[in-house]
PDB file of C-alpha atoms in Angstrom:
ATOM      1  CA  MET A   1      25.023  12.995  -7.925  1.00 44.00           C
ATOM      2  CA  GLU A   2      24.207  12.048 -11.489  1.00 45.00           C
ATOM      3  CA  SER A   3      21.176   9.821 -11.904  1.00 46.00           C
ATOM      4  CA  SER A   4      21.176   6.502 -13.739  1.00 46.00           C
ATOM      5  CA  ASP A   5      18.646   7.877 -16.196  1.00 48.00           C
ATOM      6  CA  MET A   6      18.614  10.790 -18.584  1.00 46.00           C
ATOM      7  CA  GLY A   7      15.956  13.379 -19.335  1.00 44.00           C
ATOM      8  CA  GLU A   8      14.065  13.709 -22.594  1.00 41.00           C
ATOM      9  CA  GLU A   9      16.938  15.625 -24.203  1.00 43.00           C
ATOM     10  CA  GLY A  10      19.657  13.369 -22.820  1.00 46.00           C
ATOM     11  CA  THR A  11      20.575  15.747 -20.004  1.00 44.00           C
ATOM     12  CA  PRO A  12      21.574  14.175 -16.699  1.00 47.00           C
ATOM     13  CA  GLN A  13      19.189  14.364 -13.769  1.00 48.00           C
ATOM     14  CA  TYR A  14      20.648  14.887 -10.307  1.00 43.00           C
ATOM     15  CA  HIS A  15      19.788  14.124  -6.716  1.00 47.00           C
ATOM     16  CA  GLN A  16      21.458  14.792  -3.395  1.00 45.00           C
ATOM     17  CA  ALA A  17      24.296  12.321  -2.822  1.00 48.00           C
ATOM     18  CA  ASN A  18      24.452  12.795   0.956  1.00 49.00           C
ATOM     19  CA  PRO A  19      20.927  13.275   2.276  1.00 49.00           C
ATOM     20  CA  ASP A  20      20.219  14.521   5.791  1.00 49.00           C
ATOM     21  CA  THR A  21      20.444  12.075   8.661  1.00 61.00           C
ATOM     22  CA  MET A  22      17.361   9.897   8.922  1.00 68.00           C
ATOM     23  CA  SER A  23      14.822  11.088  11.464  1.00 80.00           C
ATOM     24  CA  LYS A  24      14.127   9.065  14.588  1.00 84.00           C
ATOM     25  CA  ASP A  25      10.685   8.241  13.238  1.00 84.00           C
ATOM     26  CA  ALA A  26      12.153   6.958   9.967  1.00 82.00           C
ATOM     27  CA  GLU A  27      14.757   4.945  11.858  1.00 85.00           C
ATOM     28  CA  GLN A  28      12.033   3.353  13.953  1.00 87.00           C
ATOM     29  CA  LYS A  29      10.027   2.485  10.843  1.00 87.00           C
ATOM     30  CA  ASP A  30      13.140   0.834   9.354  1.00 87.00           C
ATOM     31  CA  ARG A  31      13.652  -1.203  12.532  1.00 89.00           C
ATOM     32  CA  ASP A  32      10.000  -2.228  12.563  1.00 92.00           C
ATOM     33  CA  PHE A  33      10.178  -3.270   8.924  1.00 91.00           C
ATOM     34  CA  ARG A  34      13.326  -5.315   9.529  1.00 92.00           C
ATOM     35  CA  LYS A  35      11.663  -7.035  12.493  1.00 94.00           C
ATOM     36  CA  LYS A  36       8.645  -7.821  10.339  1.00 94.00           C
ATOM     37  CA  LEU A  37      10.852  -9.335   7.624  1.00 94.00           C
ATOM     38  CA  ASN A  38      12.516 -11.571  10.226  1.00 94.00           C
ATOM     39  CA  ARG A  39       9.219 -12.575  11.819  1.00 94.00           C
ATOM     40  CA  ASP A  40       7.598 -13.370   8.470  1.00 93.00           C
ATOM     41  CA  ALA A  41      10.600 -15.327   7.159  1.00 94.00           C
ATOM     42  CA  ARG A  42      10.764 -17.490  10.276  1.00 96.00           C
ATOM     43  CA  GLU A  43       7.048 -18.175  10.080  1.00 94.00           C
ATOM     44  CA  ILE A  44       7.341 -19.201   6.418  1.00 95.00           C
ATOM     45  CA  VAL A  45       9.921 -21.928   7.159  1.00 93.00           C
ATOM     46  CA  SER A  46       8.407 -23.049  10.469  1.00 93.00           C
ATOM     47  CA  ASN A  47       6.745 -26.092   8.879  1.00 92.00           C
ATOM     48  CA  SER A  48       9.650 -27.088   6.624  1.00 93.00           C
ATOM     49  CA  ILE A  49      12.905 -29.004   7.042  1.00 92.00           C
ATOM     50  CA  HIS A  50      14.548 -25.623   7.767  1.00 92.00           C
ATOM     51  CA  LYS A  51      12.515 -25.077  10.945  1.00 91.00           C
ATOM     52  CA  GLY A  52      15.480 -25.288  13.333  1.00 89.00           C
ATOM     53  CA  VAL A  53      17.877 -23.205  11.230  1.00 90.00           C
ATOM     54  CA  LYS A  54      18.900 -19.935  12.918  1.00 92.00           C
ATOM     55  CA  LEU A  55      17.877 -17.214  10.475  1.00 91.00           C
ATOM     56  CA  ILE A  56      18.549 -13.468  10.313  1.00 92.00           C
ATOM     57  CA  VAL A  57      17.130 -11.141   7.664  1.00 94.00           C
ATOM     58  CA  HIS A  58      19.304  -8.066   7.114  1.00 94.00           C
ATOM     59  CA  ARG A  59      18.377  -4.756   5.496  1.00 93.00           C
ATOM     60  CA  PRO A  60      21.784  -3.652   4.148  1.00 91.00           C
ATOM     61  CA  GLU A  61      22.963  -0.058   4.349  1.00 90.00           C
ATOM     62  CA  TYR A  62      24.852   1.634   1.528  1.00 89.00           C
ATOM     63  CA  VAL A  63      27.879   3.920   1.405  1.00 90.00           C
ATOM     64  CA  LEU A  64      29.370   6.410  -1.027  1.00 92.00           C
ATOM     65  CA  GLU A  65      31.454   3.699  -2.699  1.00 92.00           C
ATOM     66  CA  ASN A  66      28.237   1.826  -3.525  1.00 92.00           C
ATOM     67  CA  GLU A  67      26.843   4.931  -5.213  1.00 93.00           C
ATOM     68  CA  GLN A  68      30.030   5.363  -7.234  1.00 93.00           C
ATOM     69  CA  GLU A  69      30.026   1.718  -8.310  1.00 92.00           C
ATOM     70  CA  TYR A  70      26.396   1.985  -9.312  1.00 92.00           C
ATOM     71  CA  ALA A  71      27.076   5.097 -11.401  1.00 93.00           C
ATOM     72  CA  SER A  72      29.881   3.311 -13.240  1.00 91.00           C
ATOM     73  CA  LEU A  73      27.863   0.175 -13.995  1.00 90.00           C
ATOM     74  CA  SER A  74      24.668   2.025 -14.893  1.00 89.00           C
ATOM     75  CA  ASN A  75      26.451   4.179 -17.476  1.00 89.00           C
ATOM     76  CA  GLU A  76      27.375   0.955 -19.228  1.00 85.00           C
ATOM     77  CA  LEU A  77      24.063  -0.867 -18.836  1.00 84.00           C
ATOM     78  CA  MET A  78      21.276   1.714 -19.062  1.00 88.00           C
ATOM     79  CA  PRO A  79      21.309   1.905 -22.888  1.00 87.00           C
ATOM     80  CA  ILE A  80      20.606  -1.858 -22.955  1.00 80.00           C
ATOM     81  CA  VAL A  81      17.887  -1.500 -20.322  1.00 82.00           C
ATOM     82  CA  ARG A  82      16.158   1.404 -22.074  1.00 87.00           C
ATOM     83  CA  GLU A  83      16.168  -0.411 -25.397  1.00 82.00           C
ATOM     84  CA  ILE A  84      14.528  -3.517 -23.964  1.00 79.00           C
ATOM     85  CA  ALA A  85      12.030  -1.400 -22.005  1.00 82.00           C
ATOM     86  CA  LYS A  86      10.917   0.353 -25.182  1.00 83.00           C
ATOM     87  CA  LYS A  87      10.114  -3.021 -26.704  1.00 74.00           C
ATOM     88  CA  THR A  88       8.429  -4.375 -23.577  1.00 73.00           C
ATOM     89  CA  LEU A  89       6.201  -1.487 -22.471  1.00 78.00           C
ATOM     90  CA  PRO A  90       3.822  -1.899 -25.433  1.00 77.00           C
ATOM     91  CA  LEU A  91       3.512  -5.598 -24.559  1.00 65.00           C
ATOM     92  CA  LEU A  92       2.560  -4.758 -20.986  1.00 64.00           C
ATOM     93  CA  GLU A  93       0.040  -2.132 -22.088  1.00 65.00           C
ATOM     94  CA  HIS A  94      -1.525  -4.527 -24.593  1.00 57.00           C
ATOM     95  CA  GLU A  95      -1.725  -7.276 -22.007  1.00 55.00           C
ATOM     96  CA  THR A  96      -3.426  -5.031 -19.464  1.00 51.00           C
ATOM     97  CA  SER A  97      -5.903  -3.574 -21.943  1.00 49.00           C
ATOM     98  CA  SER A  98      -6.858  -7.020 -23.244  1.00 49.00           C
ATOM     99  CA  GLU A  99      -7.900  -8.352 -19.832  1.00 51.00           C
ATOM    100  CA  PHE A 100     -11.658  -8.631 -19.352  1.00 49.00           C
ATOM    101  CA  ALA A 101     -13.557  -8.402 -16.066  1.00 52.00           C
ATOM    102  CA  ARG A 102     -16.511 -10.783 -16.246  1.00 52.00           C
ATOM    103  CA  ASN A 103     -20.055 -10.704 -14.832  1.00 52.00           C
ATOM    104  CA  HIS A 104     -21.162  -7.144 -15.624  1.00 50.00           C
ATOM    105  CA  TYR A 105     -24.654  -5.956 -16.556  1.00 51.00           C
ATOM    106  CA  TYR A 106     -23.180  -4.193 -19.582  1.00 55.00           C
ATOM    107  CA  GLY A 107     -19.901  -4.222 -21.486  1.00 58.00           C
ATOM    108  CA  SER A 108     -18.168  -4.720 -24.808  1.00 57.00           C
ATOM    109  CA  LYS A 109     -17.971  -8.529 -24.835  1.00 57.00           C
ATOM    110  CA  PHE A 110     -20.901 -10.945 -24.509  1.00 57.00           C
ATOM    111  CA  GLN A 111     -20.177 -14.023 -22.332  1.00 56.00           C
ATOM    112  CA  ALA A 112     -22.540 -16.748 -23.517  1.00 56.00           C
ATOM    113  CA  ASP A 113     -21.575 -19.122 -20.711  1.00 53.00           C
ATOM    114  CA  SER A 114     -22.869 -16.621 -18.125  1.00 51.00           C
ATOM    115  CA  VAL A 115     -26.475 -16.890 -19.363  1.00 50.00           C
ATOM    116  CA  ALA A 116     -26.952 -20.085 -17.394  1.00 49.00           C
ATOM    117  CA  TYR A 117     -26.752 -18.143 -14.131  1.00 44.00           C
ATOM    118  CA  ARG A 118     -29.838 -15.994 -15.091  1.00 52.00           C
ATOM    119  CA  ASP A 119     -28.554 -12.961 -13.164  1.00 49.00           C
ATOM    120  CA  PHE A 120     -28.289 -10.723 -16.260  1.00 52.00           C
ATOM    121  CA  ARG A 121     -24.511 -10.339 -15.749  1.00 56.00           C
ATOM    122  CA  TYR A 122     -23.801 -11.497 -19.277  1.00 53.00           C
ATOM    123  CA  PHE A 123     -21.073  -9.041 -20.296  1.00 58.00           C
ATOM    124  CA  ALA A 124     -17.381  -8.396 -19.760  1.00 57.00           C
ATOM    125  CA  LYS A 125     -15.538  -5.067 -19.716  1.00 54.00           C
ATOM    126  CA  LYS A 126     -11.887  -4.346 -20.402  1.00 57.00           C
ATOM    127  CA  ARG A 127      -9.910  -3.607 -17.279  1.00 52.00           C
ATOM    128  CA  PRO A 128      -8.311  -0.144 -17.146  1.00 53.00           C
ATOM    129  CA  PRO A 129      -4.488  -0.186 -17.085  1.00 50.00           C
ATOM    130  CA  THR A 130      -4.472   1.194 -13.529  1.00 48.00           C
ATOM    131  CA  GLU A 131      -6.767  -1.443 -12.058  1.00 48.00           C
ATOM    132  CA  SER A 132      -4.202  -4.125 -11.314  1.00 45.00           C
ATOM    133  CA  PRO A 133      -0.538  -4.625 -12.322  1.00 50.00           C
ATOM    134  CA  SER A 134      -0.144  -8.020 -13.948  1.00 82.00           C
ATOM    135  CA  LEU A 135       3.408  -8.972 -12.929  1.00 86.00           C
ATOM    136  CA  VAL A 136       5.619  -9.099  -9.839  1.00 92.00           C
ATOM    137  CA  VAL A 137       9.259 -10.220 -10.034  1.00 93.00           C
ATOM    138  CA  GLY A 138      11.413 -11.815  -7.352  1.00 94.00           C
ATOM    139  CA  LEU A 139      15.181 -11.952  -7.849  1.00 94.00           C
ATOM    140  CA  ARG A 140      17.190 -14.301  -5.626  1.00 94.00           C
ATOM    141  CA  ILE A 141      20.998 -13.970  -5.572  1.00 93.00           C
ATOM    142  CA  ASP A 142      23.271 -16.774  -4.428  1.00 90.00           C
ATOM    143  CA  GLU A 143      25.965 -15.083  -2.297  1.00 90.00           C
ATOM    144  CA  SER A 144      28.042 -18.202  -1.712  1.00 88.00           C
ATOM    145  CA  ALA A 145      31.845 -17.982  -1.590  1.00 89.00           C
ATOM    146  CA  SER A 146      32.232 -19.560  -5.030  1.00 83.00           C
ATOM    147  CA  MET A 147      30.602 -16.496  -6.612  1.00 83.00           C
ATOM    148  CA  ALA A 148      33.936 -14.698  -6.122  1.00 84.00           C
ATOM    149  CA  ALA A 149      35.574 -16.875  -8.804  1.00 81.00           C
ATOM    150  CA  PHE A 150      35.932 -16.128 -12.509  1.00 80.00           C
ATOM    151  CA  GLY A 151      34.100 -12.790 -12.436  1.00 77.00           C
ATOM    152  CA  ARG A 152      30.768 -14.365 -11.459  1.00 79.00           C
ATOM    153  CA  LEU A 153      29.960 -11.746  -8.826  1.00 85.00           C
ATOM    154  CA  GLU A 154      30.521  -8.899 -11.265  1.00 84.00           C
ATOM    155  CA  ALA A 155      28.337 -10.610 -13.860  1.00 81.00           C
ATOM    156  CA  ALA A 156      25.627 -11.110 -11.235  1.00 83.00           C
ATOM    157  CA  LYS A 157      25.700  -7.446 -10.250  1.00 86.00           C
ATOM    158  CA  ARG A 158      25.311  -6.362 -13.867  1.00 84.00           C
ATOM    159  CA  ALA A 159      22.382  -8.692 -14.373  1.00 83.00           C
ATOM    160  CA  ILE A 160      20.725  -7.616 -11.116  1.00 87.00           C
ATOM    161  CA  LEU A 161      21.155  -3.926 -11.867  1.00 89.00           C
ATOM    162  CA  ALA A 162      19.724  -4.404 -15.355  1.00 86.00           C
ATOM    163  CA  VAL A 163      16.694  -6.312 -14.085  1.00 86.00           C
ATOM    164  CA  TYR A 164      16.078  -3.816 -11.266  1.00 90.00           C
ATOM    165  CA  GLU A 165      16.184  -0.752 -13.543  1.00 90.00           C
ATOM    166  CA  PHE A 166      14.119  -2.531 -16.174  1.00 87.00           C
ATOM    167  CA  CYS A 167      11.405  -3.161 -13.593  1.00 88.00           C
ATOM    168  CA  GLN A 168      11.554   0.472 -12.424  1.00 89.00           C
ATOM    169  CA  ILE A 169      10.989   1.743 -15.964  1.00 87.00           C
ATOM    170  CA  CYS A 170       8.143  -0.711 -16.558  1.00 85.00           C
ATOM    171  CA  ASN A 171       6.606  -0.072 -13.122  1.00 88.00           C
ATOM    172  CA  ILE A 172       6.875  -3.744 -12.169  1.00 89.00           C
ATOM    173  CA  PRO A 173       7.084  -4.508  -8.413  1.00 93.00           C
ATOM    174  CA  ILE A 174      10.352  -6.274  -7.599  1.00 94.00           C
ATOM    175  CA  LEU A 175      11.750  -8.187  -4.629  1.00 94.00           C
ATOM    176  CA  ILE A 176      15.550  -8.670  -4.563  1.00 96.00           C
ATOM    177  CA  TYR A 177      17.068 -10.863  -1.839  1.00 96.00           C
ATOM    178  CA  GLY A 178      20.553 -12.299  -1.491  1.00 93.00           C
ATOM    179  CA  ASP A 179      21.395 -15.220   0.758  1.00 92.00           C
ATOM    180  CA  THR A 180      24.220 -17.224   2.252  1.00 91.00           C
ATOM    181  CA  ALA A 181      24.543 -19.912   4.936  1.00 90.00           C
ATOM    182  CA  ASP A 182      26.792 -20.791   7.874  1.00 91.00           C
ATOM    183  CA  VAL A 183      28.161 -17.333   8.659  1.00 90.00           C
ATOM    184  CA  SER A 184      28.275 -18.431  12.311  1.00 91.00           C
ATOM    185  CA  ARG A 185      26.669 -20.916  14.703  1.00 89.00           C
ATOM    186  CA  LEU A 186      24.180 -18.235  15.723  1.00 91.00           C
ATOM    187  CA  GLU A 187      23.471 -17.250  12.120  1.00 92.00           C
ATOM    188  CA  GLN A 188      23.080 -20.375  10.044  1.00 91.00           C
ATOM    189  CA  MET A 189      21.059 -18.639   7.325  1.00 92.00           C
ATOM    190  CA  SER A 190      21.443 -15.020   6.252  1.00 93.00           C
ATOM    191  CA  ILE A 191      18.994 -13.167   4.010  1.00 95.00           C
ATOM    192  CA  TYR A 192      19.856  -9.725   2.618  1.00 95.00           C
ATOM    193  CA  ALA A 193      16.774  -7.695   1.643  1.00 95.00           C
ATOM    194  CA  TYR A 194      18.230  -5.346  -0.974  1.00 95.00           C
ATOM    195  CA  ALA A 195      14.884  -4.315  -2.473  1.00 94.00           C
ATOM    196  CA  ASP A 196      11.394  -5.061  -1.220  1.00 93.00           C
ATOM    197  CA  CYS A 197       8.100  -4.127  -2.855  1.00 89.00           C
ATOM    198  CA  ASP A 198       6.545  -3.590   0.591  1.00 90.00           C
ATOM    199  CA  LYS A 199       8.999  -0.753   1.272  1.00 91.00           C
ATOM    200  CA  VAL A 200      10.092   0.836  -1.992  1.00 89.00           C
ATOM    201  CA  ASP A 201      13.219   2.990  -1.685  1.00 90.00           C
ATOM    202  CA  ALA A 202      15.028   4.721  -4.559  1.00 90.00           C
ATOM    203  CA  ASN A 203      18.297   4.035  -2.729  1.00 91.00           C
ATOM    204  CA  ASP A 204      17.808   0.280  -3.130  1.00 93.00           C
ATOM    205  CA  ARG A 205      19.796   0.530  -6.355  1.00 93.00           C
ATOM    206  CA  PHE A 206      22.839   1.457  -4.250  1.00 94.00           C
ATOM    207  CA  ARG A 207      22.209  -1.352  -1.775  1.00 94.00           C
ATOM    208  CA  LEU A 208      22.486  -3.779  -4.679  1.00 94.00           C
ATOM    209  CA  MET A 209      26.148  -2.861  -5.008  1.00 93.00           C
ATOM    210  CA  GLY A 210      26.754  -4.413  -1.580  1.00 92.00           C
ATOM    211  CA  ILE A 211      26.191  -7.935  -2.910  1.00 92.00           C
ATOM    212  CA  ARG A 212      29.117 -10.113  -1.822  1.00 89.00           C
ATOM    213  CA  ALA A 213      30.519 -13.627  -2.056  1.00 86.00           C
ATOM    214  CA  ARG A 214      30.209 -14.831   1.535  1.00 88.00           C
ATOM    215  CA  SER A 215      29.893 -18.448   2.700  1.00 89.00           C
ATOM    216  CA  ASN A 216      27.744 -21.519   1.912  1.00 89.00           C
ATOM    217  CA  ASN A 217      24.279 -21.650   0.328  1.00 90.00           C
ATOM    218  CA  ARG A 218      20.977 -23.127   1.487  1.00 92.00           C
ATOM    219  CA  ASP A 219      19.017 -22.583  -1.713  1.00 92.00           C
ATOM    220  CA  GLY A 220      15.779 -24.323  -0.781  1.00 91.00           C
ATOM    221  CA  MET A 221      15.254 -22.138   2.270  1.00 93.00           C
ATOM    222  CA  ALA A 222      15.848 -18.936   0.299  1.00 95.00           C
ATOM    223  CA  LEU A 223      13.498 -20.049  -2.479  1.00 95.00           C
ATOM    224  CA  ARG A 224      10.772 -20.928   0.038  1.00 95.00           C
ATOM    225  CA  ILE A 225      10.925 -17.533   1.768  1.00 96.00           C
ATOM    226  CA  MET A 226      10.824 -15.566  -1.478  1.00 96.00           C
ATOM    227  CA  ALA A 227       8.203 -17.758  -3.157  1.00 96.00           C
ATOM    228  CA  ASP A 228       5.894 -17.423  -0.171  1.00 95.00           C
ATOM    229  CA  ARG A 229       6.238 -13.626  -0.267  1.00 95.00           C
ATOM    230  CA  LEU A 230       5.387 -13.585  -3.963  1.00 95.00           C
ATOM    231  CA  ALA A 231       2.481 -15.991  -3.537  1.00 94.00           C
ATOM    232  CA  ALA A 232       0.827 -13.489  -1.184  1.00 92.00           C
ATOM    233  CA  SER A 233       1.028 -10.652  -3.726  1.00 91.00           C
ATOM    234  CA  SER A 234      -2.002  -9.459  -5.677  1.00 90.00           C
ATOM    235  CA  GLN A 235      -0.380  -9.605  -9.116  1.00 90.00           C
ATOM    236  CA  GLN A 236      -1.644 -12.237 -11.537  1.00 87.00           C
ATOM    237  CA  THR A 237       1.803 -13.391 -12.646  1.00 88.00           C
ATOM    238  CA  LYS A 238       4.529 -14.084 -10.087  1.00 93.00           C
ATOM    239  CA  LEU A 239       8.003 -14.747 -11.486  1.00 93.00           C
ATOM    240  CA  LEU A 240      10.897 -15.871  -9.269  1.00 94.00           C
ATOM    241  CA  ILE A 241      14.373 -15.806 -10.847  1.00 92.00           C
ATOM    242  CA  SER A 242      17.272 -17.447  -9.011  1.00 91.00           C
ATOM    243  CA  ILE A 243      20.799 -16.360  -9.975  1.00 87.00           C
ATOM    244  CA  SER A 244      23.295 -18.990  -8.872  1.00 87.00           C
ATOM    245  CA  ASP A 245      26.615 -20.517  -9.857  1.00 80.00           C
ATOM    246  CA  GLY A 246      26.195 -24.020  -8.496  1.00 75.00           C
ATOM    247  CA  GLN A 247      24.447 -26.615  -6.398  1.00 78.00           C
ATOM    248  CA  PRO A 248      23.311 -26.119  -2.767  1.00 83.00           C
ATOM    249  CA  LYS A 249      25.709 -26.899   0.067  1.00 84.00           C
ATOM    250  CA  ALA A 250      25.365 -25.996   3.743  1.00 88.00           C
ATOM    251  CA  MET A 251      26.132 -27.506   7.147  1.00 88.00           C
ATOM    252  CA  ASP A 252      25.465 -30.000   8.553  1.00 82.00           C
ATOM    253  CA  ASP A 253      24.130 -32.171   5.771  1.00 87.00           C
ATOM    254  CA  TYR A 254      22.307 -29.859   3.382  1.00 88.00           C
ATOM    255  CA  THR A 255      23.975 -31.071   0.216  1.00 88.00           C
ATOM    256  CA  GLY A 256      23.737 -33.610  -2.584  1.00 86.00           C
ATOM    257  CA  SER A 257      20.462 -35.399  -3.272  1.00 89.00           C
ATOM    258  CA  TYR A 258      18.935 -34.272   0.049  1.00 91.00           C
ATOM    259  CA  ALA A 259      19.287 -30.573  -0.826  1.00 90.00           C
ATOM    260  CA  ILE A 260      18.282 -31.100  -4.448  1.00 90.00           C
ATOM    261  CA  GLN A 261      15.140 -32.943  -3.375  1.00 90.00           C
ATOM    262  CA  ASP A 262      14.260 -30.091  -1.012  1.00 91.00           C
ATOM    263  CA  MET A 263      14.642 -27.552  -3.798  1.00 92.00           C
ATOM    264  CA  GLN A 264      12.576 -29.573  -6.241  1.00 93.00           C
ATOM    265  CA  GLN A 265       9.825 -30.136  -3.658  1.00 93.00           C
ATOM    266  CA  THR A 266       9.792 -26.397  -2.881  1.00 93.00           C
ATOM    267  CA  ILE A 267       9.501 -25.547  -6.567  1.00 93.00           C
ATOM    268  CA  ALA A 268       6.646 -28.049  -7.038  1.00 93.00           C
ATOM    269  CA  GLU A 269       4.814 -26.783  -3.944  1.00 94.00           C
ATOM    270  CA  TYR A 270       4.924 -23.134  -4.950  1.00 94.00           C
ATOM    271  CA  GLU A 271       4.233 -23.747  -8.606  1.00 93.00           C
ATOM    272  CA  ARG A 272       0.880 -25.069  -7.390  1.00 94.00           C
ATOM    273  CA  LYS A 273       0.443 -21.680  -5.696  1.00 94.00           C
ATOM    274  CA  GLY A 274       1.063 -19.812  -8.934  1.00 92.00           C
ATOM    275  CA  ILE A 275       4.798 -19.093  -8.783  1.00 93.00           C
ATOM    276  CA  THR A 276       6.808 -19.398 -11.994  1.00 92.00           C
ATOM    277  CA  PHE A 277      10.456 -20.281 -11.353  1.00 93.00           C
ATOM    278  CA  LEU A 278      13.426 -19.490 -13.557  1.00 91.00           C
ATOM    279  CA  ALA A 279      17.033 -20.516 -12.892  1.00 89.00           C
ATOM    280  CA  ALA A 280      19.636 -18.105 -14.240  1.00 82.00           C
ATOM    281  CA  ALA A 281      23.023 -19.809 -14.345  1.00 81.00           C
ATOM    282  CA  ILE A 282      26.305 -17.957 -13.804  1.00 77.00           C
ATOM    283  CA  GLY A 283      29.459 -20.032 -13.733  1.00 71.00           C
ATOM    284  CA  GLN A 284      30.545 -23.527 -14.577  1.00 71.00           C
ATOM    285  CA  ASP A 285      27.761 -25.574 -12.935  1.00 73.00           C
ATOM    286  CA  LYS A 286      25.083 -24.873 -15.521  1.00 80.00           C
ATOM    287  CA  ASP A 287      24.381 -28.571 -16.024  1.00 79.00           C
ATOM    288  CA  VAL A 288      23.748 -29.054 -12.294  1.00 82.00           C
ATOM    289  CA  ILE A 289      21.390 -26.070 -12.148  1.00 86.00           C
ATOM    290  CA  ASN A 290      19.637 -27.299 -15.277  1.00 86.00           C
ATOM    291  CA  HIS A 291      19.170 -30.712 -13.660  1.00 85.00           C
ATOM    292  CA  ILE A 292      17.722 -29.207 -10.468  1.00 87.00           C
ATOM    293  CA  TYR A 293      15.267 -26.846 -12.137  1.00 89.00           C
ATOM    294  CA  GLY A 294      14.573 -28.589 -15.432  1.00 85.00           C
ATOM    295  CA  ASN A 295      15.024 -27.380 -19.007  1.00 85.00           C
ATOM    296  CA  GLU A 296      11.799 -25.373 -19.028  1.00 86.00           C
ATOM    297  CA  ARG A 297      13.004 -23.250 -16.086  1.00 88.00           C
ATOM    298  CA  PHE A 298      16.636 -22.803 -17.130  1.00 86.00           C
ATOM    299  CA  LEU A 299      18.200 -19.565 -18.402  1.00 80.00           C
ATOM    300  CA  ASP A 300      21.895 -18.945 -19.051  1.00 73.00           C
ATOM    301  CA  ILE A 301      22.757 -15.271 -18.479  1.00 68.00           C
ATOM    302  CA  THR A 302      26.538 -15.550 -18.377  1.00 61.00           C
ATOM    303  CA  ASN A 303      26.672 -13.125 -21.311  1.00 69.00           C
ATOM    304  CA  LEU A 304      24.837 -10.002 -20.187  1.00 56.00           C
ATOM    305  CA  THR A 305      24.306  -8.791 -23.727  1.00 61.00           C
ATOM    306  CA  GLU A 306      21.827 -11.665 -24.133  1.00 73.00           C
ATOM    307  CA  LEU A 307      19.788 -10.617 -21.095  1.00 60.00           C
ATOM    308  CA  PRO A 308      17.542  -7.946 -22.710  1.00 52.00           C
ATOM    309  CA  ALA A 309      16.191 -10.200 -25.472  1.00 57.00           C
ATOM    310  CA  LYS A 310      15.686 -13.080 -23.042  1.00 67.00           C
ATOM    311  CA  LEU A 311      13.954 -10.789 -20.577  1.00 61.00           C
ATOM    312  CA  VAL A 312      11.530  -9.618 -23.262  1.00 53.00           C
ATOM    313  CA  ARG A 313      10.650 -13.209 -24.063  1.00 61.00           C
ATOM    314  CA  ILE A 314      10.087 -13.957 -20.382  1.00 71.00           C
ATOM    315  CA  ILE A 315       7.790 -10.980 -19.854  1.00 60.00           C
ATOM    316  CA  ALA A 316       5.955 -11.532 -23.147  1.00 55.00           C
ATOM    317  CA  ARG A 317       5.274 -15.103 -22.042  1.00 67.00           C
ATOM    318  CA  TYR A 318       4.232 -14.461 -18.448  1.00 68.00           C
ATOM    319  CA  VAL A 319       2.479 -11.075 -18.276  1.00 60.00           C
TER     320      VAL A 319
END
């Protein structure tokens, strides 16, 4: 199968489209990872208003049709992604090389404020680029039924694919979860772990093609689970982008001002823990999303051609 990327001379790279059946050991590791995702997610919401909500975290499979859809979309989008990556990589390298580790006995930068401690650790050294990545990205996808209207789902897939491949090129850890609510009485909240930085898989790009318009949406619960995962990461900058087409609405009464208040309280709580939120609006309810998140956290990505430049500005601001 042709890869999404090209070699130095523009020649396609290939990988096996139908790999061998997963070993029993690998299958067990997948089951264990899925159980861990469920256990962690339930623990995260155990002290919130979502405590009693029946939650299941899925790790979606992918099929040949997903690979074919990915190949079609990536042929269209990869030139945009590569162009923005070329502009962004120097920013990331500069940011990493300009970070200083304080309290050393020797170094290239004298820290006058350290003299007061009288321990002779008066210098700072530049951190090597490999010491610590500076950015982790979380991408939350609203998979409510309304996403099926007016080409919103297709626009979301393009944006998600572009962000995912951009992060792969720039070596930025990424977490991509979709969510919906009220699939059944036994599954009131559904999380779909398409890509997870704790279990990196090159086939995640095909899983992304399984994103669907499903049922209702319980945004605050999804944001809380993802924000808590990001807050535990070692990266200095933690960016959580929510792609949605409207306001939260789930049974029995998760709607209106009650749901909006929950979302805003969740955002405030995790901003104090170092999470930076960004709301990416797809659809007709941009004003509602803007109201929930605030102007400083609002991004309109309805037109995908605008995404690369906006993404550069985001990374340049937050790395």
